[in-house]
């Protein structure tokens, strides 16, 4: 069995949508992992992404040509949706009945992660589905401009769901660190305790919107809060807290003075998360306006600059 995996766009001028996150970044992240996981399971995989394209049509033609000339058995194009900020969920396009049979389990596995089920849809208007010679699907993983979807989004779980949908086999996942094997007793880990305290101070809640119990044990609550923090920090490829996680936490705890048109980076991403501004890590005019609204509603000096007063309010 040979798969053709197409990471949508990523071939300027063929670029994807931009919302809270960039479609190009996510299709590449998920696609890269899907390819690796399929290969780990023993499948041969053709990466159908062109390295360059002269036009959008040329980009699409090259993807189809890669699939057809390599005679892959199943073609999978990975995309992310964008609409009006309100729409959310997963949909998978197919044209043939063979394609629909492949689409359904992929959709079901992604939806099992918590995304709204938008169904298997007719993709006869889609160039790559119309022109590939084999059963083909196009996965719209979720909406990059939906806060709900982006909070839920995790690269590794998305890739695992797609691979399980395609093969019926769940890719082997590294066991969560500090959790021990089921037979060994779970004991408190100081590093995990430190992480729980940091996430609580940062007001990063678990999947149920609750603060973490500071017990030094990595359970689903701590894992979901960690995933959420990684997603905010643009570290969603991490499945567990690591050096990059701690670097980001330290950067925030340093409470740097953030000024419009000057500040960038992890502290800005965190700020944007807290004041409900689009998270892009750049302190532009929209972020400045949101800072002012936050200062106003918290009875702080309204200057649009995040100094010690505003940091005190944000993280104490
Ligand atoms: Zn797309």
PDB file of C-alpha atoms and ligand atoms in Angstrom:
ATOM      1  CA  UNK A   1       0.000   0.000   0.000  1.00  0.00           C
ATOM      2  CA  UNK A   2       1.399   3.359  -1.048  1.00  0.00           C
ATOM      3  CA  UNK A   3       0.044   6.670   0.202  1.00  0.00           C
ATOM      4  CA  UNK A   4       0.397  10.042  -1.487  1.00  0.00           C
ATOM      5  CA  UNK A   5       0.355  12.746   1.177  1.00  0.00           C
ATOM      6  CA  UNK A   6      -0.195  16.325   0.114  1.00  0.00           C
ATOM      7  CA  UNK A   7       0.405  19.070   2.673  1.00  0.00           C
ATOM      8  CA  UNK A   8      -1.944  21.746   1.370  1.00  0.00           C
ATOM      9  CA  UNK A   9      -0.413  24.944  -0.091  1.00  0.00           C
ATOM     10  CA  UNK A  10       3.174  25.689   1.064  1.00  0.00           C
ATOM     11  CA  UNK A  11       4.179  26.524  -2.509  1.00  0.00           C
ATOM     12  CA  UNK A  12       3.920  30.285  -3.101  1.00  0.00           C
ATOM     13  CA  UNK A  13       1.950  31.739  -4.805  1.00  0.00           C
ATOM     14  CA  UNK A  14      -0.145  28.819  -3.543  1.00  0.00           C
ATOM     15  CA  UNK A  15      -0.494  29.840   0.097  1.00  0.00           C
ATOM     16  CA  UNK A  16      -3.238  28.940   2.527  1.00  0.00           C
ATOM     17  CA  UNK A  17      -5.620  30.859   4.718  1.00  0.00           C
ATOM     18  CA  UNK A  18      -4.583  32.903   7.730  1.00  0.00           C
ATOM     19  CA  UNK A  19      -6.637  33.062  10.918  1.00  0.00           C
ATOM     20  CA  UNK A  20      -5.517  32.669  14.511  1.00  0.00           C
ATOM     21  CA  UNK A  21      -2.895  30.368  12.966  1.00  0.00           C
ATOM     22  CA  UNK A  22      -1.526  30.033   9.433  1.00  0.00           C
ATOM     23  CA  UNK A  23      -2.884  27.182   7.344  1.00  0.00           C
ATOM     24  CA  UNK A  24       0.526  26.650   5.698  1.00  0.00           C
ATOM     25  CA  UNK A  25       2.176  26.077   9.079  1.00  0.00           C
ATOM     26  CA  UNK A  26      -0.413  23.579  10.236  1.00  0.00           C
ATOM     27  CA  UNK A  27      -0.723  21.572   7.013  1.00  0.00           C
ATOM     28  CA  UNK A  28       3.060  21.233   7.007  1.00  0.00           C
ATOM     29  CA  UNK A  29       3.210  20.240  10.685  1.00  0.00           C
ATOM     30  CA  UNK A  30       0.409  17.684  10.430  1.00  0.00           C
ATOM     31  CA  UNK A  31       1.520  16.411   7.010  1.00  0.00           C
ATOM     32  CA  UNK A  32       5.095  15.881   8.170  1.00  0.00           C
ATOM     33  CA  UNK A  33       3.887  13.828  11.118  1.00  0.00           C
ATOM     34  CA  UNK A  34       1.385  11.843   9.052  1.00  0.00           C
ATOM     35  CA  UNK A  35       4.157  10.889   6.635  1.00  0.00           C
ATOM     36  CA  UNK A  36       6.512   9.826   9.450  1.00  0.00           C
ATOM     37  CA  UNK A  37       3.823   7.847  11.262  1.00  0.00           C
ATOM     38  CA  UNK A  38       2.709   6.019   8.124  1.00  0.00           C
ATOM     39  CA  UNK A  39       6.327   5.150   7.366  1.00  0.00           C
ATOM     40  CA  UNK A  40       6.774   3.894  10.938  1.00  0.00           C
ATOM     41  CA  UNK A  41       3.829   1.585  10.367  1.00  0.00           C
ATOM     42  CA  UNK A  42       5.586   0.204   7.299  1.00  0.00           C
ATOM     43  CA  UNK A  43       3.743   2.008   4.492  1.00  0.00           C
ATOM     44  CA  UNK A  44       5.514   3.660   1.618  1.00  0.00           C
ATOM     45  CA  UNK A  45       4.631   7.305   1.261  1.00  0.00           C
ATOM     46  CA  UNK A  46       5.091   9.838  -1.511  1.00  0.00           C
ATOM     47  CA  UNK A  47       5.224  13.458  -0.444  1.00  0.00           C
ATOM     48  CA  UNK A  48       3.143  15.187  -3.105  1.00  0.00           C
ATOM     49  CA  UNK A  49       4.130  18.730  -2.181  1.00  0.00           C
ATOM     50  CA  UNK A  50       5.896  20.599  -4.962  1.00  0.00           C
ATOM     51  CA  UNK A  51       9.055  22.411  -3.903  1.00  0.00           C
ATOM     52  CA  UNK A  52       8.043  25.376  -6.017  1.00  0.00           C
ATOM     53  CA  UNK A  53       5.228  26.470  -8.302  1.00  0.00           C
ATOM     54  CA  UNK A  54       4.783  29.184 -10.915  1.00  0.00           C
ATOM     55  CA  UNK A  55       1.066  29.592 -10.163  1.00  0.00           C
ATOM     56  CA  UNK A  56      -1.669  28.087  -8.023  1.00  0.00           C
ATOM     57  CA  UNK A  57      -2.789  25.924 -10.931  1.00  0.00           C
ATOM     58  CA  UNK A  58       0.794  24.768 -11.492  1.00  0.00           C
ATOM     59  CA  UNK A  59       1.005  23.906  -7.784  1.00  0.00           C
ATOM     60  CA  UNK A  60      -2.155  21.790  -7.986  1.00  0.00           C
ATOM     61  CA  UNK A  61      -1.024  20.099 -11.224  1.00  0.00           C
ATOM     62  CA  UNK A  62       2.297  19.129  -9.660  1.00  0.00           C
ATOM     63  CA  UNK A  63       0.563  17.521  -6.671  1.00  0.00           C
ATOM     64  CA  UNK A  64      -1.684  15.480  -8.944  1.00  0.00           C
ATOM     65  CA  UNK A  65       1.253  14.546 -11.149  1.00  0.00           C
ATOM     66  CA  UNK A  66       3.263  13.352  -8.133  1.00  0.00           C
ATOM     67  CA  UNK A  67       0.401  11.082  -7.085  1.00  0.00           C
ATOM     68  CA  UNK A  68      -0.392   9.763 -10.569  1.00  0.00           C
ATOM     69  CA  UNK A  69       3.174   9.205 -11.773  1.00  0.00           C
ATOM     70  CA  UNK A  70       4.125   7.408  -8.544  1.00  0.00           C
ATOM     71  CA  UNK A  71       0.954   5.327  -8.778  1.00  0.00           C
ATOM     72  CA  UNK A  72       0.038   5.819  -5.145  1.00  0.00           C
ATOM     73  CA  UNK A  73      -2.955   3.776  -3.960  1.00  0.00           C
ATOM     74  CA  UNK A  74      -4.577   6.486  -1.856  1.00  0.00           C
ATOM     75  CA  UNK A  75      -4.134  10.244  -2.125  1.00  0.00           C
ATOM     76  CA  UNK A  76      -4.680  12.397   0.966  1.00  0.00           C
ATOM     77  CA  UNK A  77      -4.625  16.183   0.824  1.00  0.00           C
ATOM     78  CA  UNK A  78      -4.392  17.947   4.184  1.00  0.00           C
ATOM     79  CA  UNK A  79      -5.951  21.375   4.648  1.00  0.00           C
ATOM     80  CA  UNK A  80      -7.331  23.646   7.327  1.00  0.00           C
ATOM     81  CA  UNK A  81     -10.503  25.639   6.988  1.00  0.00           C
ATOM     82  CA  UNK A  82     -11.212  29.320   7.592  1.00  0.00           C
ATOM     83  CA  UNK A  83     -14.481  31.187   7.428  1.00  0.00           C
ATOM     84  CA  UNK A  84     -15.940  33.797   9.756  1.00  0.00           C
ATOM     85  CA  UNK A  85     -14.405  32.998  13.124  1.00  0.00           C
ATOM     86  CA  UNK A  86     -17.618  31.316  14.231  1.00  0.00           C
ATOM     87  CA  UNK A  87     -17.681  28.176  12.079  1.00  0.00           C
ATOM     88  CA  UNK A  88     -15.788  25.222  13.497  1.00  0.00           C
ATOM     89  CA  UNK A  89     -15.221  21.523  13.013  1.00  0.00           C
ATOM     90  CA  UNK A  90     -13.953  18.928  10.593  1.00  0.00           C
ATOM     91  CA  UNK A  91     -15.038  17.928   7.105  1.00  0.00           C
ATOM     92  CA  UNK A  92     -13.573  15.491   4.593  1.00  0.00           C
ATOM     93  CA  UNK A  93     -14.129  15.725   0.844  1.00  0.00           C
ATOM     94  CA  UNK A  94     -14.242  12.805  -1.567  1.00  0.00           C
ATOM     95  CA  UNK A  95     -15.541  12.246  -5.090  1.00  0.00           C
ATOM     96  CA  UNK A  96     -15.860   8.486  -5.592  1.00  0.00           C
ATOM     97  CA  UNK A  97     -17.553   5.890  -3.392  1.00  0.00           C
ATOM     98  CA  UNK A  98     -14.098   4.385  -2.787  1.00  0.00           C
ATOM     99  CA  UNK A  99     -12.976   7.818  -1.634  1.00  0.00           C
ATOM    100  CA  UNK A 100     -15.956   8.136   0.681  1.00  0.00           C
ATOM    101  CA  UNK A 101     -15.084   4.815   2.309  1.00  0.00           C
ATOM    102  CA  UNK A 102     -11.643   6.210   3.112  1.00  0.00           C
ATOM    103  CA  UNK A 103     -13.025   9.579   4.174  1.00  0.00           C
ATOM    104  CA  UNK A 104     -15.490   8.283   6.774  1.00  0.00           C
ATOM    105  CA  UNK A 105     -13.044   6.680   9.248  1.00  0.00           C
ATOM    106  CA  UNK A 106     -10.632   9.615   8.914  1.00  0.00           C
ATOM    107  CA  UNK A 107     -13.466  12.003   9.739  1.00  0.00           C
ATOM    108  CA  UNK A 108     -14.641   9.850  12.658  1.00  0.00           C
ATOM    109  CA  UNK A 109     -11.189   9.656  14.205  1.00  0.00           C
ATOM    110  CA  UNK A 110     -10.617  13.412  13.985  1.00  0.00           C
ATOM    111  CA  UNK A 111     -14.106  14.143  15.337  1.00  0.00           C
ATOM    112  CA  UNK A 112     -13.356  11.832  18.261  1.00  0.00           C
ATOM    113  CA  UNK A 113     -10.802  14.462  19.373  1.00  0.00           C
ATOM    114  CA  UNK A 114     -13.713  16.801  20.114  1.00  0.00           C
ATOM    115  CA  UNK A 115     -14.219  18.681  16.833  1.00  0.00           C
ATOM    116  CA  UNK A 116     -17.699  19.340  15.442  1.00  0.00           C
ATOM    117  CA  UNK A 117     -18.665  16.790  12.755  1.00  0.00           C
ATOM    118  CA  UNK A 118     -19.372  18.602   9.463  1.00  0.00           C
ATOM    119  CA  UNK A 119     -19.538  15.338   7.538  1.00  0.00           C
ATOM    120  CA  UNK A 120     -18.117  13.714   4.432  1.00  0.00           C
ATOM    121  CA  UNK A 121     -18.776  16.062   1.528  1.00  0.00           C
ATOM    122  CA  UNK A 122     -18.793  15.924  -2.242  1.00  0.00           C
ATOM    123  CA  UNK A 123     -15.442  17.220  -3.466  1.00  0.00           C
ATOM    124  CA  UNK A 124     -16.042  17.140  -7.219  1.00  0.00           C
ATOM    125  CA  UNK A 125     -15.209  20.862  -7.373  1.00  0.00           C
ATOM    126  CA  UNK A 126     -11.712  20.239  -5.996  1.00  0.00           C
ATOM    127  CA  UNK A 127      -8.925  20.041  -8.586  1.00  0.00           C
ATOM    128  CA  UNK A 128      -6.749  17.530  -6.753  1.00  0.00           C
ATOM    129  CA  UNK A 129      -9.677  15.154  -6.182  1.00  0.00           C
ATOM    130  CA  UNK A 130     -11.005  15.481  -9.719  1.00  0.00           C
ATOM    131  CA  UNK A 131      -7.655  14.859 -11.395  1.00  0.00           C
ATOM    132  CA  UNK A 132      -6.008  12.166  -9.303  1.00  0.00           C
ATOM    133  CA  UNK A 133      -6.333   8.669 -10.751  1.00  0.00           C
ATOM    134  CA  UNK A 134      -6.783   6.842  -7.428  1.00  0.00           C
ATOM    135  CA  UNK A 135      -9.249   7.115  -4.518  1.00  0.00           C
ATOM    136  CA  UNK A 136      -8.562  10.502  -2.996  1.00  0.00           C
ATOM    137  CA  UNK A 137      -9.688  12.572  -0.032  1.00  0.00           C
ATOM    138  CA  UNK A 138      -9.150  16.126   1.109  1.00  0.00           C
ATOM    139  CA  UNK A 139      -9.232  16.638   4.870  1.00  0.00           C
ATOM    140  CA  UNK A 140     -10.231  20.027   6.276  1.00  0.00           C
ATOM    141  CA  UNK A 141      -8.852  19.266   9.732  1.00  0.00           C
ATOM    142  CA  UNK A 142     -10.543  22.151  11.554  1.00  0.00           C
ATOM    143  CA  UNK A 143     -10.873  25.963  11.388  1.00  0.00           C
ATOM    144  CA  UNK A 144      -7.747  28.066  11.900  1.00  0.00           C
ATOM    145  CA  UNK A 145      -9.880  31.136  12.624  1.00  0.00           C
ATOM    146  CA  UNK A 146     -12.005  29.404  15.276  1.00  0.00           C
ATOM    147  CA  UNK A 147     -10.921  30.009  18.866  1.00  0.00           C
ATOM    148  CA  UNK A 148     -12.654  26.803  19.881  1.00  0.00           C
ATOM    149  CA  UNK A 149     -10.853  24.686  17.286  1.00  0.00           C
ATOM    150  CA  UNK A 150      -7.478  26.323  17.862  1.00  0.00           C
ATOM    151  CA  UNK A 151      -7.711  25.762  21.616  1.00  0.00           C
ATOM    152  CA  UNK A 152      -8.455  22.116  20.932  1.00  0.00           C
ATOM    153  CA  UNK A 153      -5.859  21.727  18.199  1.00  0.00           C
ATOM    154  CA  UNK A 154      -2.747  19.627  18.745  1.00  0.00           C
ATOM    155  CA  UNK A 155      -0.512  18.569  15.846  1.00  0.00           C
ATOM    156  CA  UNK A 156       0.336  15.117  17.125  1.00  0.00           C
ATOM    157  CA  UNK A 157      -3.219  14.092  18.030  1.00  0.00           C
ATOM    158  CA  UNK A 158      -4.459  15.389  14.648  1.00  0.00           C
ATOM    159  CA  UNK A 159      -1.797  13.360  12.816  1.00  0.00           C
ATOM    160  CA  UNK A 160      -2.551  10.272  14.913  1.00  0.00           C
ATOM    161  CA  UNK A 161      -6.267  10.547  14.161  1.00  0.00           C
ATOM    162  CA  UNK A 162      -5.665  10.816  10.404  1.00  0.00           C
ATOM    163  CA  UNK A 163      -3.259   7.872  10.406  1.00  0.00           C
ATOM    164  CA  UNK A 164      -5.629   5.747  12.475  1.00  0.00           C
ATOM    165  CA  UNK A 165      -8.456   6.655  10.094  1.00  0.00           C
ATOM    166  CA  UNK A 166      -6.363   5.647   7.084  1.00  0.00           C
ATOM    167  CA  UNK A 167      -4.875   2.445   8.467  1.00  0.00           C
ATOM    168  CA  UNK A 168      -7.075   1.343  11.364  1.00  0.00           C
ATOM    169  CA  UNK A 169      -3.957   1.326  13.515  1.00  0.00           C
ATOM    170  CA  UNK A 170      -3.186   3.887  16.169  1.00  0.00           C
ATOM    171  CA  UNK A 171       0.401   5.106  15.741  1.00  0.00           C
ATOM    172  CA  UNK A 172       2.593   4.151  18.663  1.00  0.00           C
ATOM    173  CA  UNK A 173       2.767   7.118  20.954  1.00  0.00           C
ATOM    174  CA  UNK A 174       5.517   7.791  23.410  1.00  0.00           C
ATOM    175  CA  UNK A 175       4.047   7.322  26.902  1.00  0.00           C
ATOM    176  CA  UNK A 176       3.522  10.647  28.686  1.00  0.00           C
ATOM    177  CA  UNK A 177       6.606  11.377  30.781  1.00  0.00           C
ATOM    178  CA  UNK A 178       6.535  11.124  34.561  1.00  0.00           C
ATOM    179  CA  UNK A 179       3.506   8.905  34.463  1.00  0.00           C
ATOM    180  CA  UNK A 180       5.140   5.544  34.987  1.00  0.00           C
ATOM    181  CA  UNK A 181       3.866   2.273  33.563  1.00  0.00           C
ATOM    182  CA  UNK A 182       0.410   1.165  34.690  1.00  0.00           C
ATOM    183  CA  UNK A 183       1.888  -1.438  37.019  1.00  0.00           C
ATOM    184  CA  UNK A 184       4.255   0.939  38.801  1.00  0.00           C
ATOM    185  CA  UNK A 185       2.896   3.243  41.492  1.00  0.00           C
ATOM    186  CA  UNK A 186       2.455   6.848  40.389  1.00  0.00           C
ATOM    187  CA  UNK A 187       4.345   9.224  42.620  1.00  0.00           C
ATOM    188  CA  UNK A 188       4.578  12.981  42.725  1.00  0.00           C
ATOM    189  CA  UNK A 189       7.275  14.469  40.518  1.00  0.00           C
ATOM    190  CA  UNK A 190       8.789  17.820  41.568  1.00  0.00           C
ATOM    191  CA  UNK A 191       9.178  18.945  37.938  1.00  0.00           C
ATOM    192  CA  UNK A 192       5.482  18.272  37.276  1.00  0.00           C
ATOM    193  CA  UNK A 193       4.550  20.102  40.472  1.00  0.00           C
ATOM    194  CA  UNK A 194       6.585  23.095  39.328  1.00  0.00           C
ATOM    195  CA  UNK A 195       4.804  23.016  35.972  1.00  0.00           C
ATOM    196  CA  UNK A 196       1.355  22.849  37.596  1.00  0.00           C
ATOM    197  CA  UNK A 197       2.195  25.852  39.781  1.00  0.00           C
ATOM    198  CA  UNK A 198       3.457  27.802  36.770  1.00  0.00           C
ATOM    199  CA  UNK A 199       0.379  26.987  34.661  1.00  0.00           C
ATOM    200  CA  UNK A 200      -1.914  27.996  37.515  1.00  0.00           C
ATOM    201  CA  UNK A 201      -0.076  31.288  37.941  1.00  0.00           C
ATOM    202  CA  UNK A 202      -0.431  31.844  34.194  1.00  0.00           C
ATOM    203  CA  UNK A 203      -4.130  30.983  34.445  1.00  0.00           C
ATOM    204  CA  UNK A 204      -3.810  28.252  31.832  1.00  0.00           C
ATOM    205  CA  UNK A 205      -6.780  26.054  32.613  1.00  0.00           C
ATOM    206  CA  UNK A 206      -7.384  22.400  31.879  1.00  0.00           C
ATOM    207  CA  UNK A 207      -9.851  21.106  29.282  1.00  0.00           C
ATOM    208  CA  UNK A 208     -12.729  21.733  31.683  1.00  0.00           C
ATOM    209  CA  UNK A 209     -11.680  25.309  32.358  1.00  0.00           C
ATOM    210  CA  UNK A 210     -10.433  24.489  35.846  1.00  0.00           C
ATOM    211  CA  UNK A 211      -7.181  25.298  37.638  1.00  0.00           C
ATOM    212  CA  UNK A 212      -4.854  22.366  38.119  1.00  0.00           C
ATOM    213  CA  UNK A 213      -4.579  20.359  41.305  1.00  0.00           C
ATOM    214  CA  UNK A 214      -0.954  20.832  42.387  1.00  0.00           C
ATOM    215  CA  UNK A 215      -0.154  17.188  43.090  1.00  0.00           C
ATOM    216  CA  UNK A 216       2.954  16.590  40.954  1.00  0.00           C
ATOM    217  CA  UNK A 217       1.211  13.935  38.847  1.00  0.00           C
ATOM    218  CA  UNK A 218       0.637  14.243  35.108  1.00  0.00           C
ATOM    219  CA  UNK A 219      -2.970  13.279  34.452  1.00  0.00           C
ATOM    220  CA  UNK A 220      -5.388  14.302  31.695  1.00  0.00           C
ATOM    221  CA  UNK A 221      -5.998  17.722  33.318  1.00  0.00           C
ATOM    222  CA  UNK A 222      -2.313  18.649  33.493  1.00  0.00           C
ATOM    223  CA  UNK A 223      -1.757  17.240  30.002  1.00  0.00           C
ATOM    224  CA  UNK A 224      -4.621  19.280  28.538  1.00  0.00           C
ATOM    225  CA  UNK A 225      -3.392  22.493  30.215  1.00  0.00           C
ATOM    226  CA  UNK A 226       0.142  21.783  28.960  1.00  0.00           C
ATOM    227  CA  UNK A 227      -1.155  21.209  25.414  1.00  0.00           C
ATOM    228  CA  UNK A 228      -3.089  24.440  25.669  1.00  0.00           C
ATOM    229  CA  UNK A 229      -0.028  26.387  26.784  1.00  0.00           C
ATOM    230  CA  UNK A 230       2.016  24.840  23.971  1.00  0.00           C
ATOM    231  CA  UNK A 231      -0.630  25.844  21.472  1.00  0.00           C
ATOM    232  CA  UNK A 232      -0.643  29.444  22.734  1.00  0.00           C
ATOM    233  CA  UNK A 233       3.169  29.521  22.614  1.00  0.00           C
ATOM    234  CA  UNK A 234       3.296  28.032  19.094  1.00  0.00           C
ATOM    235  CA  UNK A 235       5.011  24.951  20.523  1.00  0.00           C
ATOM    236  CA  UNK A 236       2.198  22.562  19.598  1.00  0.00           C
ATOM    237  CA  UNK A 237       4.612  19.997  18.174  1.00  0.00           C
ATOM    238  CA  UNK A 238       5.654  19.224  21.773  1.00  0.00           C
ATOM    239  CA  UNK A 239       3.676  16.440  23.412  1.00  0.00           C
ATOM    240  CA  UNK A 240       5.168  17.050  26.860  1.00  0.00           C
ATOM    241  CA  UNK A 241       6.760  19.948  28.714  1.00  0.00           C
ATOM    242  CA  UNK A 242      10.405  20.365  27.767  1.00  0.00           C
ATOM    243  CA  UNK A 243      13.192  22.926  27.605  1.00  0.00           C
ATOM    244  CA  UNK A 244      11.246  25.093  25.144  1.00  0.00           C
ATOM    245  CA  UNK A 245       8.241  25.088  27.491  1.00  0.00           C
ATOM    246  CA  UNK A 246      10.340  26.311  30.410  1.00  0.00           C
ATOM    247  CA  UNK A 247      12.074  28.906  28.268  1.00  0.00           C
ATOM    248  CA  UNK A 248       8.652  30.316  27.309  1.00  0.00           C
ATOM    249  CA  UNK A 249       7.463  30.297  30.931  1.00  0.00           C
ATOM    250  CA  UNK A 250      10.616  32.126  32.038  1.00  0.00           C
ATOM    251  CA  UNK A 251      10.217  34.669  29.278  1.00  0.00           C
ATOM    252  CA  UNK A 252       6.734  35.481  30.596  1.00  0.00           C
ATOM    253  CA  UNK A 253       7.724  35.476  34.275  1.00  0.00           C
ATOM    254  CA  UNK A 254      10.427  38.037  33.481  1.00  0.00           C
ATOM    255  CA  UNK A 255       7.499  40.408  32.889  1.00  0.00           C
ATOM    256  CA  UNK A 256       9.247  42.408  30.153  1.00  0.00           C
ATOM    257  CA  UNK A 257       7.840  45.846  29.372  1.00  0.00           C
ATOM    258  CA  UNK A 258       5.814  45.391  26.185  1.00  0.00           C
ATOM    259  CA  UNK A 259       5.227  48.345  23.887  1.00  0.00           C
ATOM    260  CA  UNK A 260       3.326  48.584  20.596  1.00  0.00           C
ATOM    261  CA  UNK A 261       5.423  48.018  17.446  1.00  0.00           C
ATOM    262  CA  UNK A 262       8.411  46.928  19.538  1.00  0.00           C
ATOM    263  CA  UNK A 263       7.576  43.748  21.368  1.00  0.00           C
ATOM    264  CA  UNK A 264       7.434  40.282  19.838  1.00  0.00           C
ATOM    265  CA  UNK A 265       7.751  36.732  21.049  1.00  0.00           C
ATOM    266  CA  UNK A 266       6.387  34.429  23.701  1.00  0.00           C
ATOM    267  CA  UNK A 267       5.490  37.118  26.256  1.00  0.00           C
ATOM    268  CA  UNK A 268       3.449  38.891  23.570  1.00  0.00           C
ATOM    269  CA  UNK A 269       1.721  35.631  22.620  1.00  0.00           C
ATOM    270  CA  UNK A 270       0.826  35.130  26.268  1.00  0.00           C
ATOM    271  CA  UNK A 271      -0.427  38.701  26.564  1.00  0.00           C
ATOM    272  CA  UNK A 272      -2.584  38.235  23.454  1.00  0.00           C
ATOM    273  CA  UNK A 273      -4.067  35.065  24.916  1.00  0.00           C
ATOM    274  CA  UNK A 274      -4.935  36.852  28.169  1.00  0.00           C
ATOM    275  CA  UNK A 275      -6.510  39.896  26.534  1.00  0.00           C
ATOM    276  CA  UNK A 276      -8.292  37.875  23.816  1.00  0.00           C
ATOM    277  CA  UNK A 277      -6.382  39.359  20.911  1.00  0.00           C
ATOM    278  CA  UNK A 278      -5.444  37.223  17.902  1.00  0.00           C
ATOM    279  CA  UNK A 279      -2.305  35.308  18.862  1.00  0.00           C
ATOM    280  CA  UNK A 280       0.485  36.081  16.411  1.00  0.00           C
ATOM    281  CA  UNK A 281       3.268  37.168  18.774  1.00  0.00           C
ATOM    282  CA  UNK A 282       3.451  40.667  17.311  1.00  0.00           C
ATOM    283  CA  UNK A 283       2.415  43.720  19.319  1.00  0.00           C
ATOM    284  CA  UNK A 284       0.567  45.635  16.597  1.00  0.00           C
ATOM    285  CA  UNK A 285      -2.318  48.123  16.695  1.00  0.00           C
ATOM    286  CA  UNK A 286      -5.002  45.508  17.433  1.00  0.00           C
ATOM    287  CA  UNK A 287      -3.047  44.209  20.414  1.00  0.00           C
ATOM    288  CA  UNK A 288      -2.502  47.776  21.635  1.00  0.00           C
ATOM    289  CA  UNK A 289      -6.243  48.437  21.448  1.00  0.00           C
ATOM    290  CA  UNK A 290      -6.961  45.234  23.367  1.00  0.00           C
ATOM    291  CA  UNK A 291      -4.378  46.202  26.015  1.00  0.00           C
ATOM    292  CA  UNK A 292      -6.142  49.537  26.473  1.00  0.00           C
ATOM    293  CA  UNK A 293      -9.507  47.819  26.864  1.00  0.00           C
ATOM    294  CA  UNK A 294      -7.986  45.479  29.439  1.00  0.00           C
ATOM    295  CA  UNK A 295      -6.422  48.379  31.333  1.00  0.00           C
ATOM    296  CA  UNK A 296      -9.678  50.317  31.215  1.00  0.00           C
ATOM    297  CA  UNK A 297     -11.768  47.464  32.596  1.00  0.00           C
ATOM    298  CA  UNK A 298      -9.204  46.788  35.331  1.00  0.00           C
ATOM    299  CA  UNK A 299      -8.965  50.445  36.363  1.00  0.00           C
ATOM    300  CA  UNK A 300      -5.311  50.712  35.387  1.00  0.00           C
ATOM    301  CA  UNK A 301      -3.602  53.643  33.685  1.00  0.00           C
ATOM    302  CA  UNK A 302      -4.761  53.354  30.081  1.00  0.00           C
ATOM    303  CA  UNK A 303      -1.542  53.788  28.086  1.00  0.00           C
ATOM    304  CA  UNK A 304      -1.474  50.636  25.928  1.00  0.00           C
ATOM    305  CA  UNK A 305       1.915  49.700  27.383  1.00  0.00           C
ATOM    306  CA  UNK A 306       2.316  46.533  29.424  1.00  0.00           C
ATOM    307  CA  UNK A 307       4.471  47.562  32.378  1.00  0.00           C
ATOM    308  CA  UNK A 308       4.639  46.379  35.959  1.00  0.00           C
ATOM    309  CA  UNK A 309       1.125  47.575  36.813  1.00  0.00           C
ATOM    310  CA  UNK A 310      -0.470  45.593  34.000  1.00  0.00           C
ATOM    311  CA  UNK A 311       1.768  42.570  34.614  1.00  0.00           C
ATOM    312  CA  UNK A 312       0.704  42.620  38.295  1.00  0.00           C
ATOM    313  CA  UNK A 313      -2.878  42.324  37.140  1.00  0.00           C
ATOM    314  CA  UNK A 314      -2.051  39.600  34.599  1.00  0.00           C
ATOM    315  CA  UNK A 315       0.104  37.244  36.647  1.00  0.00           C
ATOM    316  CA  UNK A 316       0.716  38.878  39.997  1.00  0.00           C
TER     317      UNK A 316
HETATM  318 ZN1  LIG B   1      -6.410  24.970   2.039  1.00  0.00          ZN
END
